[in-house]
XYZ file of C-alpha atoms in Angstrom:
525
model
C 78.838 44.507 41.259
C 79.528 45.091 37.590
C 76.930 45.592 35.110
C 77.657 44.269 31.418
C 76.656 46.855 28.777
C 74.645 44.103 27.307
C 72.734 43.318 30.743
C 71.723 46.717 30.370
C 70.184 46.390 26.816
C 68.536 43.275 27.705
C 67.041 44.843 30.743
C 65.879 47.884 28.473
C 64.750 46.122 26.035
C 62.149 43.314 28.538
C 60.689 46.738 30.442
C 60.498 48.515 27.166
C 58.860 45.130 25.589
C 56.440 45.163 28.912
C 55.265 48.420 29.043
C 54.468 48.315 25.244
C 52.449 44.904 25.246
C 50.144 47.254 28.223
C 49.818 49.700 25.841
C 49.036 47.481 23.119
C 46.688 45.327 25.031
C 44.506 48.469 26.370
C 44.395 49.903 22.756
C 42.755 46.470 21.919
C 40.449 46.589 24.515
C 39.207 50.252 23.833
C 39.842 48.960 19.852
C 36.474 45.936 20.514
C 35.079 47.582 23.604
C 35.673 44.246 24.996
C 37.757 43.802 28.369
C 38.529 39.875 28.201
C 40.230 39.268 25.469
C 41.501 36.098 25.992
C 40.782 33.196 28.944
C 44.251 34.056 30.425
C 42.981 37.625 30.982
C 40.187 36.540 33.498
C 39.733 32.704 33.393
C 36.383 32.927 35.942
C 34.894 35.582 33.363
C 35.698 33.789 30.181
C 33.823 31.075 31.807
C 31.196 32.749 32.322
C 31.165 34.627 28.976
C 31.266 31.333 27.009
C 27.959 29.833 28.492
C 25.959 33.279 28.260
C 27.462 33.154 24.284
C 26.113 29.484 24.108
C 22.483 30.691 26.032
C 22.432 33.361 23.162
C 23.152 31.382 20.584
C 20.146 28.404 21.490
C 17.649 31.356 22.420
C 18.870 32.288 18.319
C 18.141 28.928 17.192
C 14.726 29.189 19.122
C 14.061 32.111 17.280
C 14.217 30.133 13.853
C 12.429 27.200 15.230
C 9.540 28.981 16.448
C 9.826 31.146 12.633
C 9.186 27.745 11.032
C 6.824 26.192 13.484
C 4.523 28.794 13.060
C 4.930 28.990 9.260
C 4.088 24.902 9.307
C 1.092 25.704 11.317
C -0.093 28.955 9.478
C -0.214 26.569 6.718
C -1.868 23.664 8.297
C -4.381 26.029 9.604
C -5.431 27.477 6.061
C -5.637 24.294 4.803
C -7.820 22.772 7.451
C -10.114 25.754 6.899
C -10.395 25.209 3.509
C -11.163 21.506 4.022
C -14.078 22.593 6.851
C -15.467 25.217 3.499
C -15.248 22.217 0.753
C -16.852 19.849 4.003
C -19.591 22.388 4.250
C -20.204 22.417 0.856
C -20.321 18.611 0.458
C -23.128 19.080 3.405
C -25.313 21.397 1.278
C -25.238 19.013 -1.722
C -26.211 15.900 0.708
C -29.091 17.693 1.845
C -30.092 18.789 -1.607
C -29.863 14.505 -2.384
C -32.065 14.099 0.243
C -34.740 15.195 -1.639
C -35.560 11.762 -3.331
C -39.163 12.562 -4.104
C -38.258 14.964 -6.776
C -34.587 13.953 -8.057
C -33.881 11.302 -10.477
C -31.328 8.783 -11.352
C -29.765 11.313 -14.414
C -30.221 14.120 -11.545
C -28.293 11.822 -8.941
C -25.113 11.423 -11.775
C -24.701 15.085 -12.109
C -24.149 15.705 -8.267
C -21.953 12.669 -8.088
C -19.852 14.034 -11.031
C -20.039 17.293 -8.538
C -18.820 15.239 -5.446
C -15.867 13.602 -7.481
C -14.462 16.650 -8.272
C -14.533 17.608 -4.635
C -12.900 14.575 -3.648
C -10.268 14.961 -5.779
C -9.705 18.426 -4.213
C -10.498 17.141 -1.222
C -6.912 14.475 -1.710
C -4.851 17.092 -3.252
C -5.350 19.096 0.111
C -4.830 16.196 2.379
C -1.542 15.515 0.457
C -0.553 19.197 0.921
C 3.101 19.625 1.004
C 5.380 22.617 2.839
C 8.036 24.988 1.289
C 10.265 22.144 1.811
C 8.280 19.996 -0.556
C 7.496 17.772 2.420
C 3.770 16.136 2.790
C 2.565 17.782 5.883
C 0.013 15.207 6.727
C 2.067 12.089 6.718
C 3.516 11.878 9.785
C 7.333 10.858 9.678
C 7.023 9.700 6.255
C 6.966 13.124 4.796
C 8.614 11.897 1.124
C 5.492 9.495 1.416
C 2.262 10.963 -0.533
C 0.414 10.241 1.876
C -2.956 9.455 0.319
C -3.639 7.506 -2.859
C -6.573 6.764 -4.852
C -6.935 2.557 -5.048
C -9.839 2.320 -7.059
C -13.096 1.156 -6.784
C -13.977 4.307 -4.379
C -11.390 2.967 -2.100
C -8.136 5.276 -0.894
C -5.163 4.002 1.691
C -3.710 6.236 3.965
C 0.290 5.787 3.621
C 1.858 7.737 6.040
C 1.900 7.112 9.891
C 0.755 8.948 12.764
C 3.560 10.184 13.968
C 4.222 13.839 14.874
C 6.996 16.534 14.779
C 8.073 18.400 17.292
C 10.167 21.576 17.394
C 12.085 23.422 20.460
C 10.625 26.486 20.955
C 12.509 27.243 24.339
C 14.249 25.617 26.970
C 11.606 23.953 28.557
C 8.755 24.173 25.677
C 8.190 21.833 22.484
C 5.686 22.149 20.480
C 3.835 19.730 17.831
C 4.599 21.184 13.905
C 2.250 18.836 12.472
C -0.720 16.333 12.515
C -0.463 12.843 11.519
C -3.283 12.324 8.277
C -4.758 9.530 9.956
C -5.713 11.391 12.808
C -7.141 14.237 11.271
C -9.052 12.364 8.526
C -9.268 8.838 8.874
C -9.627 7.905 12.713
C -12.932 9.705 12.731
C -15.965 8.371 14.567
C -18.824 7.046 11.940
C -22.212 7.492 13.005
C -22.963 3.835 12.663
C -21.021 0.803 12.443
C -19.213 0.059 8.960
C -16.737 -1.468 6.905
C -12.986 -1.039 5.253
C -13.184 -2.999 2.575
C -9.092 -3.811 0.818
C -7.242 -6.588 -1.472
C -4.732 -8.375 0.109
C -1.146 -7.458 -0.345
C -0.184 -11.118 -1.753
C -3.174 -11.071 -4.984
C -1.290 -11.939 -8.273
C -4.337 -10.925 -10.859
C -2.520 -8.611 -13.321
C -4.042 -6.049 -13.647
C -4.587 -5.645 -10.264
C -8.828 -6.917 -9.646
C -10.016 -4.166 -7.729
C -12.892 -3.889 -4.542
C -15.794 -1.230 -4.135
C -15.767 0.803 -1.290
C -18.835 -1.152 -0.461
C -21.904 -0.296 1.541
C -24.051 -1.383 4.541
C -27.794 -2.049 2.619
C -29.005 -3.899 5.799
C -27.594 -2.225 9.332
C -29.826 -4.158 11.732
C -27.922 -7.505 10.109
C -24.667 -5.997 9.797
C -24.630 -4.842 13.898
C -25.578 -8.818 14.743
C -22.045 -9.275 12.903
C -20.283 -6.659 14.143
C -17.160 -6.731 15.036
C -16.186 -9.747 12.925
C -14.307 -9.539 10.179
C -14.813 -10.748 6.266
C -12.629 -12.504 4.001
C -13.462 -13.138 0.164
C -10.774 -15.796 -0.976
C -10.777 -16.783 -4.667
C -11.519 -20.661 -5.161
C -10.157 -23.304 -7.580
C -12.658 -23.231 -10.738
C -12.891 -26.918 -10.428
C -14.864 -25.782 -7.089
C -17.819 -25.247 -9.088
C -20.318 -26.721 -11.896
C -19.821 -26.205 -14.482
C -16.457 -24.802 -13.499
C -15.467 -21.207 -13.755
C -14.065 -18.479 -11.020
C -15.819 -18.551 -7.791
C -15.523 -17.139 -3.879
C -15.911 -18.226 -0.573
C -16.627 -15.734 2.296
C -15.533 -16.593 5.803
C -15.437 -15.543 9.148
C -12.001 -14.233 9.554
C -11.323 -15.072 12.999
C -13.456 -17.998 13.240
C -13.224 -19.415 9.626
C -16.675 -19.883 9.621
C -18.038 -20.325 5.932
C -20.892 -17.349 5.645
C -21.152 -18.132 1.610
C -19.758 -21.059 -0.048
C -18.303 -21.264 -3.786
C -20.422 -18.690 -5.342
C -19.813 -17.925 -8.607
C -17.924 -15.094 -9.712
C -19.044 -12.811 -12.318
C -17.141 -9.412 -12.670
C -18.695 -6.092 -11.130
C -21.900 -7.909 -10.246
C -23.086 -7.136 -6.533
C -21.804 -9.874 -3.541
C -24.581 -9.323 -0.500
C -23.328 -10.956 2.792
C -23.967 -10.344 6.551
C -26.049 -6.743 5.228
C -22.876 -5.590 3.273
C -22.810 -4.608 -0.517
C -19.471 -4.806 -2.837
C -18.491 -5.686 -5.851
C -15.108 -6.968 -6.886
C -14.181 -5.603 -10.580
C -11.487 -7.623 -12.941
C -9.980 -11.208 -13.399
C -8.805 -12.576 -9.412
C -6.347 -15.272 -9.989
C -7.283 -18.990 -8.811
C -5.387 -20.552 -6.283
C -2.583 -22.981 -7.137
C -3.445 -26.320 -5.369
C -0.719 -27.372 -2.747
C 0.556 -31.129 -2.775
C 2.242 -33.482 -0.390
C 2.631 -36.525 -2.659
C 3.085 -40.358 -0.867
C 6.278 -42.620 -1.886
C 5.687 -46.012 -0.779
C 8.195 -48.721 -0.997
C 6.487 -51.475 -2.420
C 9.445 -53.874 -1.235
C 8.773 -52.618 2.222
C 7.361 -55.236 4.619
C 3.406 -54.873 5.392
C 2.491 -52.536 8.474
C -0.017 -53.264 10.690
C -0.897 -49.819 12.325
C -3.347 -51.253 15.046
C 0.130 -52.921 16.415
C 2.115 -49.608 15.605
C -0.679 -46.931 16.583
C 0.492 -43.362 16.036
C -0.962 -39.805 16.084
C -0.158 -36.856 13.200
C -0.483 -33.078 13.388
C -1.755 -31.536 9.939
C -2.039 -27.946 9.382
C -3.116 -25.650 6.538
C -3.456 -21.961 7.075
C -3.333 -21.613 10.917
C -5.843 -24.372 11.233
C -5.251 -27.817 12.437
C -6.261 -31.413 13.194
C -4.937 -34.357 14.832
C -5.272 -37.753 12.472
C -5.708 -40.865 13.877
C -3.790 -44.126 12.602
C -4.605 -46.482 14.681
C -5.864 -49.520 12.398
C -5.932 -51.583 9.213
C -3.024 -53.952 8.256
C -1.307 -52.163 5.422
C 0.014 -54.277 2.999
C 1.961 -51.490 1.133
C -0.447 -50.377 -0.426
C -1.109 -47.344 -1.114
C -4.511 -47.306 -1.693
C -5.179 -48.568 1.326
C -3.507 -46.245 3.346
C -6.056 -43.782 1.247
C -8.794 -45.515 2.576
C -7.795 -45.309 6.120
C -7.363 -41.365 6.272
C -11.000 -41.215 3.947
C -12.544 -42.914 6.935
C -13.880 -41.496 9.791
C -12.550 -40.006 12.354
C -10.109 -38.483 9.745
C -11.974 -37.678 6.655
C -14.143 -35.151 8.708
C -10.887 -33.595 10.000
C -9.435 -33.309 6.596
C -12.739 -32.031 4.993
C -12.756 -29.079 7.872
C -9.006 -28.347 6.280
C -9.983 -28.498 2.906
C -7.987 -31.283 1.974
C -8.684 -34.239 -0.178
C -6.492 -37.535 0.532
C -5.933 -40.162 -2.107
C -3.461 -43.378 -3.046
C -0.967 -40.097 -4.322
C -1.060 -37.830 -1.331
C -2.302 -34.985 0.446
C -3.838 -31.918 -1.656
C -4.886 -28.719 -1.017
C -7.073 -27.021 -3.529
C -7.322 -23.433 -1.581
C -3.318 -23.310 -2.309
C -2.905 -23.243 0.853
C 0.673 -25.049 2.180
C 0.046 -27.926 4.279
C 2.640 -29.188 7.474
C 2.365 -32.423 8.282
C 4.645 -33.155 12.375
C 4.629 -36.687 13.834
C 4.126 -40.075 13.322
C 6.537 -43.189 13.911
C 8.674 -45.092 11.763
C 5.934 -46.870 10.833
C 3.982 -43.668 9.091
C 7.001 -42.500 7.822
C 7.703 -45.836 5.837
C 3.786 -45.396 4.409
C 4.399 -42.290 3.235
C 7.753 -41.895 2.030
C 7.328 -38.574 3.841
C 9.873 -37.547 6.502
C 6.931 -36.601 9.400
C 8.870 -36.823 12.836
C 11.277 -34.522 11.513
C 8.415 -32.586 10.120
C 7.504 -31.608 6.485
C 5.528 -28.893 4.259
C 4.619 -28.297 0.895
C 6.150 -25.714 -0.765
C 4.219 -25.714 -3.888
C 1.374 -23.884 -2.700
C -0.008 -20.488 -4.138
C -3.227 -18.995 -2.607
C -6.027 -17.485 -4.677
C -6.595 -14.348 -4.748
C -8.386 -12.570 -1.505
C -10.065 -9.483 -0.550
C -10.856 -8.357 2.815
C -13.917 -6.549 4.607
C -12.840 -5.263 8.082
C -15.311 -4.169 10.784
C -15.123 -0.804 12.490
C -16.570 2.047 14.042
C -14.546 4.867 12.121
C -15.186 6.375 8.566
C -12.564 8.518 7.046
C -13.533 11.517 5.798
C -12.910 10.639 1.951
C -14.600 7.176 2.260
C -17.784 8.992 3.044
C -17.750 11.293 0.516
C -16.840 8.053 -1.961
C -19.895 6.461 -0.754
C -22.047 9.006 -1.206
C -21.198 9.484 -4.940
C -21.372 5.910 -5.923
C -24.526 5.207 -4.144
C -25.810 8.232 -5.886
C -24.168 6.498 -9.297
C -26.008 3.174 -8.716
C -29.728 5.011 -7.714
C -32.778 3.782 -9.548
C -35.460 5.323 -9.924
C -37.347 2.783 -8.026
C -39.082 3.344 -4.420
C -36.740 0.622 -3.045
C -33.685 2.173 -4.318
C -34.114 5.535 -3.460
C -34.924 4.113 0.165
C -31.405 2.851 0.303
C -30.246 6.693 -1.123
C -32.319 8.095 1.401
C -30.473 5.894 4.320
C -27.432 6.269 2.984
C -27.785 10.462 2.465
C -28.741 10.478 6.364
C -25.791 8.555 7.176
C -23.506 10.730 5.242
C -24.875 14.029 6.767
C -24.090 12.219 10.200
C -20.391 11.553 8.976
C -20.190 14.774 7.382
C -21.186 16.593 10.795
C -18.270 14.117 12.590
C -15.847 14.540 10.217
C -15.902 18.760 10.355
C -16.486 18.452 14.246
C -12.894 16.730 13.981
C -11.078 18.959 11.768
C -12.069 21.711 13.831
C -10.996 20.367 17.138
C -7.765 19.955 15.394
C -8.023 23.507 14.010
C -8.472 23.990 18.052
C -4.992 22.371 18.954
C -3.356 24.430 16.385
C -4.159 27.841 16.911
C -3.343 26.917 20.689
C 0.319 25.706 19.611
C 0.383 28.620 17.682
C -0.171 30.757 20.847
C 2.072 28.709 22.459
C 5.127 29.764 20.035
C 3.768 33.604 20.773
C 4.465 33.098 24.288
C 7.452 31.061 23.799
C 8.559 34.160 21.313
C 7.925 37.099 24.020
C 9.240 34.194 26.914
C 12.990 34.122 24.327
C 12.951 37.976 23.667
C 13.508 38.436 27.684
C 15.649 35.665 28.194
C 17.894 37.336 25.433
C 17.923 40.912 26.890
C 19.220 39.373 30.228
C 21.683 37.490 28.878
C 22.827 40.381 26.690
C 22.877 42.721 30.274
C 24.671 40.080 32.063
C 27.203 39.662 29.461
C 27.617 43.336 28.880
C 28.451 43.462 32.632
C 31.217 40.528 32.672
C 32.623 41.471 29.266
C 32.314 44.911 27.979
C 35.083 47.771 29.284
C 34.850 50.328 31.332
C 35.963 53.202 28.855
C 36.616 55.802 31.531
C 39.168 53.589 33.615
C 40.715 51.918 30.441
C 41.671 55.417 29.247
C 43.162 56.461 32.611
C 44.956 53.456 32.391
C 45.774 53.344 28.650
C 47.786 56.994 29.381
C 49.467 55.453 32.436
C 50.848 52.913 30.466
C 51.986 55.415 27.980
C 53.740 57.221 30.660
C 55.530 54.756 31.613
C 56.876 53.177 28.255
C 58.101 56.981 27.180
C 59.456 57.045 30.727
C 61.577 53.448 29.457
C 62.519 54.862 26.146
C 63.770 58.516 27.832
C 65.531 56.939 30.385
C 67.336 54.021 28.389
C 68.535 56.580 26.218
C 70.454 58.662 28.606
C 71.517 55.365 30.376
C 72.797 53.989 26.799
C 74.795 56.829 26.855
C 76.765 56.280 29.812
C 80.360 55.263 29.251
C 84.106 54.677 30.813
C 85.526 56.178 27.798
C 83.824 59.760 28.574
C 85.785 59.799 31.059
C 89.512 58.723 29.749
């Protein structure tokens, strides 16, 4: 067999090439005291060495989570305390009113002025906000502030009551926050009360604004309870001589509990044992129309030959007229006679409409629907009522609403303690209302801390939580680090043995490719 000189080089130089990578690769290993350097060195270990690198790197991020969980709920703690200190305070001064005997009406203004300032303390520490400038009582709104001021003694609570969570291990979450409404809001009043609010729709600019209001007669207000109020703003015509006036009704019911008062700005509305005022100009309602169209070429109808039913409705409420009679001879008055007689005038009275020769009106504003009929109605009317039709010209009046419940928020008490203190005369009768009023808030006061702390409660217990969630990561980590050390770290001692085998061998290669090299025919000739 001959052996090309260049066989030999390349054979040289792939052993040569061999032996050095071993070198090289064992100088690399003893270089990052790491023995899998890539997956094609052990493809089982580098397995294994990628998930215990993931495991370290979540127990890393649990590390930082439970960092800012705790710093969220160090600083929801100290700010609950400090709300329990200015609660506690708030409770000395509604003792100190309770003395009615010897304060007066100018002594009753300077502790309101006192109790003002603590409410406004009182919102600037419920709309606390974190390093990240979020608001840390408003839920998952935290750009939201979550409390505002709506005059009148009357805040809204614009967050939600949601809650954030954080991972604090693998198997452990824990809340970073309380939702506002929870904490101060949703807390149980010692007696049955009142939300009072304007609706969202008012037009009145300025906005007219509602007191916080107060119960003056409990033993009334309880026989009412849970119904709701609503104050809707009237047509002036309503009244004589004509000028703004209300109506209250029964929300759910519709019930009429005060009918076309008149309105006067500020002064004092009394219904079902409940005291408000309503402050500024509310706008008047816009009546709503459905105008007729007869044709006057149209041949007479008889409607007791071409009977028919009609459903009207006007805000949720509706009635069934009846045309079952009188020969109309297109006219249009008489058609206005039929639907002012009875059955249907009492069914458009308890809608608040008026009917005449020109159509149907509504002078609450409200928009009225009018579905049914036959031809024949239709051709009375001008109006299209099979197919069904409704006003569009409508605009309410403006309305204010008085909502029943059995919770008191923590700044609605305080609210009502100042301005009942702000509205004391020095009158026996009056100061009997303080003194009800003082006992009520000392209940509410008592309720309100009794909630903060239990909340107070639930964090430190999250907070102890994350301490054993902290102590739980710090041994998870040291296995992982010991197990990982085992599949990927070198043995020093065997590498070196190794590292000078190699060696030997590659100077071995060099030594003996150079005497080889130097083999040659022509020596010889």
């Amino acid at each position: 067999m001959r052996i090309s000189t260049s066989q030999i080089y390349n054979i040289a130089t792939l052993g040569m090439g061999q032996a050095q990578s071993a070198v090289t690769k064992t100088q690399e290993q003893m270089a990052t005291g790491k023995r899998v350097l890539s997956p094609a060195d052990d493809p089982v270990a580098a397995t294994t060495i990628l998930k215990l690198n993931q495991e370290l790197a979540r127990t890393e991020q649990y590390k930082k989570n439970i960092d800012v969980a705790d710093n969220s709920l160090s600083l929801e703690d100290s700010t609950l305390q400090t709300v329990v200190e200015l609660m506690q305070q708030m409770n000395v001064l509604a003792v100190k009113a309770g003395n009615t005997a010897v304060l007066t009406a100018a002594d009753y203004k300077s502790i309101a002025a006192e109790v003002d300032t603590r409410i406004s303390e009182l919102m600037n520490l419920q709309n606390t906000r974190n390093a990240s400038g979020q608001y840390i009582f408003a839920g998952y709104q935290g750009d939201t502030q979550p409390f505002i001021n709506k005059g009148g003694g009357n805040f809204e609570y614009l967050g939600d009551e949601g809650q954030l969570f954080l991972q604090a291990s693998a198997s452990v979450s824990v809340a970073v926050s309380d939702s506002g409404k929870k904490v101060f809001v949703d807390i149980p009043s010692d007696h049955n009360t009142v939300n009072t609010s304007a609706s969202s729709s008012n037009r009145a600019l300025p906005a007219s604004v509602v007191s916080v209001g107060q119960i003056v007669d409990q033993e009334l207000f309880d026989s009412f309870y849970p119904e709701d109020m609503v104050i809707a703003f009237n047509a002036n015509s309503a009244v004589v001589p004509n000028g703004p006036n209300y109506t209250v009704t029964e929300r759910s019911t519709g019930k009429v509990l005060v009918a076309n008062a008149p309105y006067v700005s500020g002064e004092e509305i009394n219904v079902m044992g409940v005291s408000l005022s309503i402050s500024g100009s509310p706008v008047a309602p816009t009546p709503a129309s459905l105008p007729f169209n007869f044709d006057a070429a149209a041949a007479p109808i008889d409607f007791s030959a071409n009977p028919t039913t009609v459903k009207i409705s006007v805000g949720g409420r509706s009635e069934t007229l009846e045309f079952n009679s009188l020969p109309i001879v297109n006219n249009a008055a008489d058609f206005a006679a039929m639907l002012n007689a009875a059955p249907n005038a009492a069914k458009l009275a308890n809608l608040g409409l008026t009917a005449s020769a020109t159509g149907f009106v509504s002078a609450n504003g409200m928009n009225i629907s009018v579905q049914g009929g036959n031809p024949a109605l239709q051709s009375a009317t001008g109006l299209a009522t099979m197919a069904g039709v409704v006003s569009t010209n409508g605009k309410a009046g403006d309305s204010f609403f008085v909502e029943s419940t059995d919770k008191q928020g923590l700044l609605t008490t305080l609210s009502r303690f100042s301005e009942a203190m702000k509205s004391v005369k020095d009158t026996p009768e009056s100061k009997a209302l303080l003194s009800d009023l003082v006992a009520k808030t000392l209940s509410n006061l008592t309720n309100s801390i009794t909630n903060v702390v239990s909340v107070q409660g639930e964090v430190g217990a999250r907070q102890n939580t994350l301490e054993s969630s902290r102590d739980l990561n710090l041994d998870v980590n040291l296995f992982v680090q010991q197990e990982l050390k085992s599949v990927q770290d070198l043995d020093y001692a065997e590498a070196s043995i190794r590292l000078s085998m190699e060696t030997l061998v590659l100077n071995a290669s060099q030594q003996s490719f150079t005497k080889i090299s130097q083999l040659s025919l022509f020596n010889y000739l």
